[in-house]
PDB file of N, CA and C in Angstrom:
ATOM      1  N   UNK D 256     138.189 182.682 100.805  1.00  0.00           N
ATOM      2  CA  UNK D 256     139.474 183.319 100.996  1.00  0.00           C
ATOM      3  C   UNK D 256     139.719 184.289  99.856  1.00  0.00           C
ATOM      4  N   UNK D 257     140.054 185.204 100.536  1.00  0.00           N
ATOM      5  CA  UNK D 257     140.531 186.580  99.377  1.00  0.00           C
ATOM      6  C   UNK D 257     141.954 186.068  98.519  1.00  0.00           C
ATOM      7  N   UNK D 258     141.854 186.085  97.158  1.00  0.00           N
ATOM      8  CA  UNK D 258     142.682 185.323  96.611  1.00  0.00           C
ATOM      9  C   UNK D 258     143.950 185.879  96.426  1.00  0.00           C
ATOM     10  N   UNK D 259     143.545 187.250  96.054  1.00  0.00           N
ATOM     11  CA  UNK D 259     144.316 188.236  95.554  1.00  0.00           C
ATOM     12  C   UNK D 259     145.045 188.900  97.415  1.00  0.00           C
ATOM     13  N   UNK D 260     144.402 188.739  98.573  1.00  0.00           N
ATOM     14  CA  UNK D 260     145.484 189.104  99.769  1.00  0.00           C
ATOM     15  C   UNK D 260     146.217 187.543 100.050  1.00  0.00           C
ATOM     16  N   UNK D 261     146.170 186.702  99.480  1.00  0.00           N
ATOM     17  CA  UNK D 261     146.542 185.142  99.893  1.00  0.00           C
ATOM     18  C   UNK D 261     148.084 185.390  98.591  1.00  0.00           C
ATOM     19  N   UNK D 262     147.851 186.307  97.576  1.00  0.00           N
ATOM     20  CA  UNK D 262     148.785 186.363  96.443  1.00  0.00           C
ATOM     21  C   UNK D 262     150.185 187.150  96.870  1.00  0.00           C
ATOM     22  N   UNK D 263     149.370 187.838  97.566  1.00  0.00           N
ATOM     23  CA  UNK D 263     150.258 189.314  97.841  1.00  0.00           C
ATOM     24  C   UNK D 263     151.215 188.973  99.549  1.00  0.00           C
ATOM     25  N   UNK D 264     150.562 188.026 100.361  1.00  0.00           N
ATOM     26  CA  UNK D 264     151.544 187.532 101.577  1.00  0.00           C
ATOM     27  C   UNK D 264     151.937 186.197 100.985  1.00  0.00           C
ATOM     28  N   UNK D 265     151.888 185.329 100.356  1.00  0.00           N
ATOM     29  CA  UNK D 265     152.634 184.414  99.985  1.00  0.00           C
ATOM     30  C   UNK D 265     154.314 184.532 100.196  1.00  0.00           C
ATOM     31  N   UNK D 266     154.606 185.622  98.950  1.00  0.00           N
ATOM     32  CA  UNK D 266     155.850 185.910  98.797  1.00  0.00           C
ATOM     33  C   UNK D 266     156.915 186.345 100.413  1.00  0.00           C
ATOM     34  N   UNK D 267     156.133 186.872 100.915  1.00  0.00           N
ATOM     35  CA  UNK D 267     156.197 186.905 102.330  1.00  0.00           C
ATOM     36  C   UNK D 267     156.808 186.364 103.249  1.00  0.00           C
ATOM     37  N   UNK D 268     155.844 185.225 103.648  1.00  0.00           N
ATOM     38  CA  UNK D 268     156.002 184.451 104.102  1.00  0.00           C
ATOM     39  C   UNK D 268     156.606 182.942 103.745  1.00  0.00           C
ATOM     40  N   UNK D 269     157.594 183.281 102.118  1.00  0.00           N
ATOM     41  CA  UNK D 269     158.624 182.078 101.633  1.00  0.00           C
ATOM     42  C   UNK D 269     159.677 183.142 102.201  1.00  0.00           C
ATOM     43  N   UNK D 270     159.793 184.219 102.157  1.00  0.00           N
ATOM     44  CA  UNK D 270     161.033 185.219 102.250  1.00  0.00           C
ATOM     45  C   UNK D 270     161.315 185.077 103.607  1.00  0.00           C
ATOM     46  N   UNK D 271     160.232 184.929 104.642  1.00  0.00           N
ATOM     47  CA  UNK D 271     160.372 184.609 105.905  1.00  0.00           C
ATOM     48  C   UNK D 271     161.086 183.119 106.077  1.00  0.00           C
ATOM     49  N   UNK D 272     160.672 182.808 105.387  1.00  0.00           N
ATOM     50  CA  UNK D 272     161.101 180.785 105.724  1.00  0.00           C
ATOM     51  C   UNK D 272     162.585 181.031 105.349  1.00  0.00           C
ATOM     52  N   UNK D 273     162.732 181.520 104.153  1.00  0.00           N
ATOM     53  CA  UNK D 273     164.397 181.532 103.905  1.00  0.00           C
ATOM     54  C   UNK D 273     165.071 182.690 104.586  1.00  0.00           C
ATOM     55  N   UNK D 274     164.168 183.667 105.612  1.00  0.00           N
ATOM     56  CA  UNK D 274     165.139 184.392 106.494  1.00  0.00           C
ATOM     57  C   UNK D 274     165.972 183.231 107.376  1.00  0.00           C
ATOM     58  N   UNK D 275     164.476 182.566 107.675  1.00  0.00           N
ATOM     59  CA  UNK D 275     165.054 181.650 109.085  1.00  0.00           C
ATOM     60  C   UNK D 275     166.437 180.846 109.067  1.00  0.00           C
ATOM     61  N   UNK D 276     166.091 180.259 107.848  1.00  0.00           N
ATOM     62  CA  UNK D 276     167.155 179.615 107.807  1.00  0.00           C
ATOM     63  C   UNK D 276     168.655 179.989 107.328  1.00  0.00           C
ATOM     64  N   UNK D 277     168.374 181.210 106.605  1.00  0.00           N
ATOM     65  CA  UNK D 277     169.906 181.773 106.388  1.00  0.00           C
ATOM     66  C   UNK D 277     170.298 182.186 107.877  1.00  0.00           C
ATOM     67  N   UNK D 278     169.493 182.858 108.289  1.00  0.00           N
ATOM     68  CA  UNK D 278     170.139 183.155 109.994  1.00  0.00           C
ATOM     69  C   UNK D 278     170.728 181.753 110.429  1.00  0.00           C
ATOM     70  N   UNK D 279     170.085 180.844 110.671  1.00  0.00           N
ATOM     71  CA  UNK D 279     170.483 179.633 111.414  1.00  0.00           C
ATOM     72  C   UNK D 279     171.742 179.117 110.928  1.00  0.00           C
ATOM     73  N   UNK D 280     171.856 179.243 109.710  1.00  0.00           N
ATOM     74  CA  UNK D 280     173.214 178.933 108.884  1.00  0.00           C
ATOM     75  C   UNK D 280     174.340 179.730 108.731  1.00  0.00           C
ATOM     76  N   UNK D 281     174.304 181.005 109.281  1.00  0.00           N
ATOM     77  CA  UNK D 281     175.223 181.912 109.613  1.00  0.00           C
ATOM     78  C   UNK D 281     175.772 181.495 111.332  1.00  0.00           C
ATOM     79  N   UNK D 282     174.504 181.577 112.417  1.00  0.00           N
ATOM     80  CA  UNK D 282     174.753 180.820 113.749  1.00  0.00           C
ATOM     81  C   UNK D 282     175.384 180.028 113.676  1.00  0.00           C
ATOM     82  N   UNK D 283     175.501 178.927 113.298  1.00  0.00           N
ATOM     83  CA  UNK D 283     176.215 177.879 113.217  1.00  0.00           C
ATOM     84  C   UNK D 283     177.298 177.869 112.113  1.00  0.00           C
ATOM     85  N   UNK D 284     177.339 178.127 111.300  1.00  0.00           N
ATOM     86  CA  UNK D 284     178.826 178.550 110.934  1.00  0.00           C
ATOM     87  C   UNK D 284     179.778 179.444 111.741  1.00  0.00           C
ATOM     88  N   UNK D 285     178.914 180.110 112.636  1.00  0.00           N
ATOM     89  CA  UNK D 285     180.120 181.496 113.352  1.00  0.00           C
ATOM     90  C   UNK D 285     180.020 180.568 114.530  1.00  0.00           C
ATOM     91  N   UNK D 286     179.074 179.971 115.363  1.00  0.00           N
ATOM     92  CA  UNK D 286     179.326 179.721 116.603  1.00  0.00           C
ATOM     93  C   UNK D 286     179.504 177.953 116.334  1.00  0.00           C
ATOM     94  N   UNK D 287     179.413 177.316 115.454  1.00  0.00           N
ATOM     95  CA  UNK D 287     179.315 176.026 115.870  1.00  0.00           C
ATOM     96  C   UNK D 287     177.568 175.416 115.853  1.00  0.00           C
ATOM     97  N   UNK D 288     177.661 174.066 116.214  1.00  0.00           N
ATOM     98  CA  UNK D 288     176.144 173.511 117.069  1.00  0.00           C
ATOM     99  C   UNK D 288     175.582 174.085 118.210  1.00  0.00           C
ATOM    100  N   UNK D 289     174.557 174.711 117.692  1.00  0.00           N
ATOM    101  CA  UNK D 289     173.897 174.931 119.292  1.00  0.00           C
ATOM    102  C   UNK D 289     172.672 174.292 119.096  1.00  0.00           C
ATOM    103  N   UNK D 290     172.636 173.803 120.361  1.00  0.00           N
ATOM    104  CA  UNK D 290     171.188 173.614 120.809  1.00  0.00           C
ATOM    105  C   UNK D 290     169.961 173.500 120.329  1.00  0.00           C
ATOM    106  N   UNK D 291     168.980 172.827 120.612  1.00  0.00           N
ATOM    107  CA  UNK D 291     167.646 172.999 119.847  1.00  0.00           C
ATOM    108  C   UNK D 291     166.631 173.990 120.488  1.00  0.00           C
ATOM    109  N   UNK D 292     166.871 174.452 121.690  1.00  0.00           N
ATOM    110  CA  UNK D 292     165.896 175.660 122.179  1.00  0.00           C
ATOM    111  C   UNK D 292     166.880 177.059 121.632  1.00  0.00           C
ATOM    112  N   UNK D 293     168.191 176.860 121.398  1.00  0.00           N
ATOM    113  CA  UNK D 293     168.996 178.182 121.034  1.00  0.00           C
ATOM    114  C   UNK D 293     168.221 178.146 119.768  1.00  0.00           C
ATOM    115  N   UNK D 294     168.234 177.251 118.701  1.00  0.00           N
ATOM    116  CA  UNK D 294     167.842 176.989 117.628  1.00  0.00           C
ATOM    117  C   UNK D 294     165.941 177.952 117.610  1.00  0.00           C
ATOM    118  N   UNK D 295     165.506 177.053 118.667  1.00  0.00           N
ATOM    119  CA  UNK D 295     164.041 177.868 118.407  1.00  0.00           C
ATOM    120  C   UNK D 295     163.909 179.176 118.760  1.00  0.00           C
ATOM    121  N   UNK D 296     164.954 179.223 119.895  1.00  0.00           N
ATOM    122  CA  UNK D 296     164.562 181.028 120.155  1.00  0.00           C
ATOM    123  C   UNK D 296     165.299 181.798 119.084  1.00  0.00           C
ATOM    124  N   UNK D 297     166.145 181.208 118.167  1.00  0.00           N
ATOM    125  CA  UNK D 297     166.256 181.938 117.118  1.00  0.00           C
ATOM    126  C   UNK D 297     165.440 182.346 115.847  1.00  0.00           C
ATOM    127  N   UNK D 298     164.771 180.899 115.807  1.00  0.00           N
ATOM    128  CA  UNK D 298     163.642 180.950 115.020  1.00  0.00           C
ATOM    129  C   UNK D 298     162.425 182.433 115.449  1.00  0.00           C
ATOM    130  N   UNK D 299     161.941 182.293 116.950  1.00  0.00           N
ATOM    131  CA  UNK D 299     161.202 182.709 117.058  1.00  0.00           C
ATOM    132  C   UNK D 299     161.637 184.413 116.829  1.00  0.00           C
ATOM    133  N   UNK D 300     162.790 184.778 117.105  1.00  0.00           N
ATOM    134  CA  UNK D 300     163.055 185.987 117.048  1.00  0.00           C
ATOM    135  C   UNK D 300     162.883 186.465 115.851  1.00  0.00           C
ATOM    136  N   UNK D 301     163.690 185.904 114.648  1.00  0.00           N
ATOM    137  CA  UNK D 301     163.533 186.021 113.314  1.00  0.00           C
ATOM    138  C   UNK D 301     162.435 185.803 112.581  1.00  0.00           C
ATOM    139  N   UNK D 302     161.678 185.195 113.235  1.00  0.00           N
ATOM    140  CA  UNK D 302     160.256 185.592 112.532  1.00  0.00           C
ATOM    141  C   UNK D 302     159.294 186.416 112.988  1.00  0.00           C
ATOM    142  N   UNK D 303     159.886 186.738 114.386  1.00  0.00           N
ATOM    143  CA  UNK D 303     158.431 187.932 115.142  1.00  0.00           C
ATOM    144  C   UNK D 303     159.781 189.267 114.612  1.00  0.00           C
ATOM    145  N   UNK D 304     160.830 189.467 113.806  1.00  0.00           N
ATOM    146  CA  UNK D 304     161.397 190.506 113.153  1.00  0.00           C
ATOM    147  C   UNK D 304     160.839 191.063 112.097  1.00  0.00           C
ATOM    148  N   UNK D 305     160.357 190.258 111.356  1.00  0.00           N
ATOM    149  CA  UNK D 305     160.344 189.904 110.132  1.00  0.00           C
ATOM    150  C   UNK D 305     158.948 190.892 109.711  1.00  0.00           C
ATOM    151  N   UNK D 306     158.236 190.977 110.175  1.00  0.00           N
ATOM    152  CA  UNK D 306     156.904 191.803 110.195  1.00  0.00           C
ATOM    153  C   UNK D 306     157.424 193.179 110.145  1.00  0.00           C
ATOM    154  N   UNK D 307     157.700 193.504 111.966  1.00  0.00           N
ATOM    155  CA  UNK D 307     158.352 194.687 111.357  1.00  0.00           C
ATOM    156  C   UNK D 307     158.701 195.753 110.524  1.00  0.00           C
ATOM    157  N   UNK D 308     160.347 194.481 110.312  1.00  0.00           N
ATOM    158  CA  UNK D 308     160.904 195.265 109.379  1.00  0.00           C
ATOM    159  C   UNK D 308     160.623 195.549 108.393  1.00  0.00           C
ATOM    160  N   UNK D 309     159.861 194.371 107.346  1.00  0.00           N
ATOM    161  CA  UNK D 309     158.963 195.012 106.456  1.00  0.00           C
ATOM    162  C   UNK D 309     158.315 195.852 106.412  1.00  0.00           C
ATOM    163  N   UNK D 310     157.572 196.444 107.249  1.00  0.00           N
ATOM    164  CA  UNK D 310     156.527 197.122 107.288  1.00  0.00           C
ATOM    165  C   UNK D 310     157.606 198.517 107.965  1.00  0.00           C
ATOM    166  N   UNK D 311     158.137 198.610 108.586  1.00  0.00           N
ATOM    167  CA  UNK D 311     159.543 199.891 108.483  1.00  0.00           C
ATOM    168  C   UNK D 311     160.165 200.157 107.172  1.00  0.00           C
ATOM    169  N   UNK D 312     160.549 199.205 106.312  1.00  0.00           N
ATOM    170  CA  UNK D 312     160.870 199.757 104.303  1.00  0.00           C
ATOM    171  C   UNK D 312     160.279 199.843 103.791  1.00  0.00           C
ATOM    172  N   UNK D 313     158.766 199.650 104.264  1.00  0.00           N
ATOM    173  CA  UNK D 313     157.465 199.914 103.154  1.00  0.00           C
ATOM    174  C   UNK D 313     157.211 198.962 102.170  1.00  0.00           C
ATOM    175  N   UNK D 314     157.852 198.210 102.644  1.00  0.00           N
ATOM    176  CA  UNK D 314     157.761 197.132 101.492  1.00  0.00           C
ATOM    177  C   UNK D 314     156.719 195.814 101.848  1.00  0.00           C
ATOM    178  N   UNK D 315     155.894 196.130 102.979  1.00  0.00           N
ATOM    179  CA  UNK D 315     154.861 195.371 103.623  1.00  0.00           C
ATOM    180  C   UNK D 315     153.994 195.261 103.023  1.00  0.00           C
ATOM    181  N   UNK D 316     152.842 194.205 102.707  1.00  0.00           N
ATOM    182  CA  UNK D 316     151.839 193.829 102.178  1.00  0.00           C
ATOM    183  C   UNK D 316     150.891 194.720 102.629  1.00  0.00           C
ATOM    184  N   UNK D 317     150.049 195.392 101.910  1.00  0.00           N
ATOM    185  CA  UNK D 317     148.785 196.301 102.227  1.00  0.00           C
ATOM    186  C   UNK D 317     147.829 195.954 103.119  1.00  0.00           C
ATOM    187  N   UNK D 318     147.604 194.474 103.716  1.00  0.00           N
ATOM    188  CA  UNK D 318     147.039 194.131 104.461  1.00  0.00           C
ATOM    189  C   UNK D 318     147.777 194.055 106.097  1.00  0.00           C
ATOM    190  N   UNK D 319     149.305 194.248 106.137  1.00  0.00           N
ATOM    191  CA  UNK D 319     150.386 193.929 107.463  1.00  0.00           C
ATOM    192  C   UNK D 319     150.113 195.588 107.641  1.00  0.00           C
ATOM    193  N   UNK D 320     149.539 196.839 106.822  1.00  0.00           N
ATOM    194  CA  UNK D 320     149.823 198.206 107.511  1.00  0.00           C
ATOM    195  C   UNK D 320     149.195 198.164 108.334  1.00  0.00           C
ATOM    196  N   UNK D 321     149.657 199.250 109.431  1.00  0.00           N
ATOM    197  CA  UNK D 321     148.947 199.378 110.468  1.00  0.00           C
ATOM    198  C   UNK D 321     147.892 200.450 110.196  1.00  0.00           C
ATOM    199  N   UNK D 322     147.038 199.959 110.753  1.00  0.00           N
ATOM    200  CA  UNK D 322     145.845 200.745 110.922  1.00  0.00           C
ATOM    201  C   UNK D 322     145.305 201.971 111.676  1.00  0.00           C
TER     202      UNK D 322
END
């Protein structure tokens, strides 16, 4: 494993983990309890975002550019 591309998405993918869950904690503070599939399709949205947008501010890992 390339150590130095394992260094550089790390940060990444913790920034992703604490997207998820600040979203989820905003949902449910504004709407209440929802659901556990509302719950995952939120998950899933916010993390298939998350690429993206990084990579739209340039602030994407050299290995997420597109090619």
């Amino acid at each position: 494993m390339d150590t130095d591309r394992l260094i550089e998405i790390v940060p990444h993918y913790v920034a992703m983990f604490v997207l998820v869950f600040l979203v989820l904690g905003i949902v449910q503070a504004v709407v209440g309890e929802v659901g556990f599939w509302v719950e995952l399709g939120i998950i899933v949205v916010a993390a298939s975002a998350y690429r993206p947008l990084v990579t739209r501010l340039g602030v994407a890992p050299s290995s997420w550019e597109e090619r």
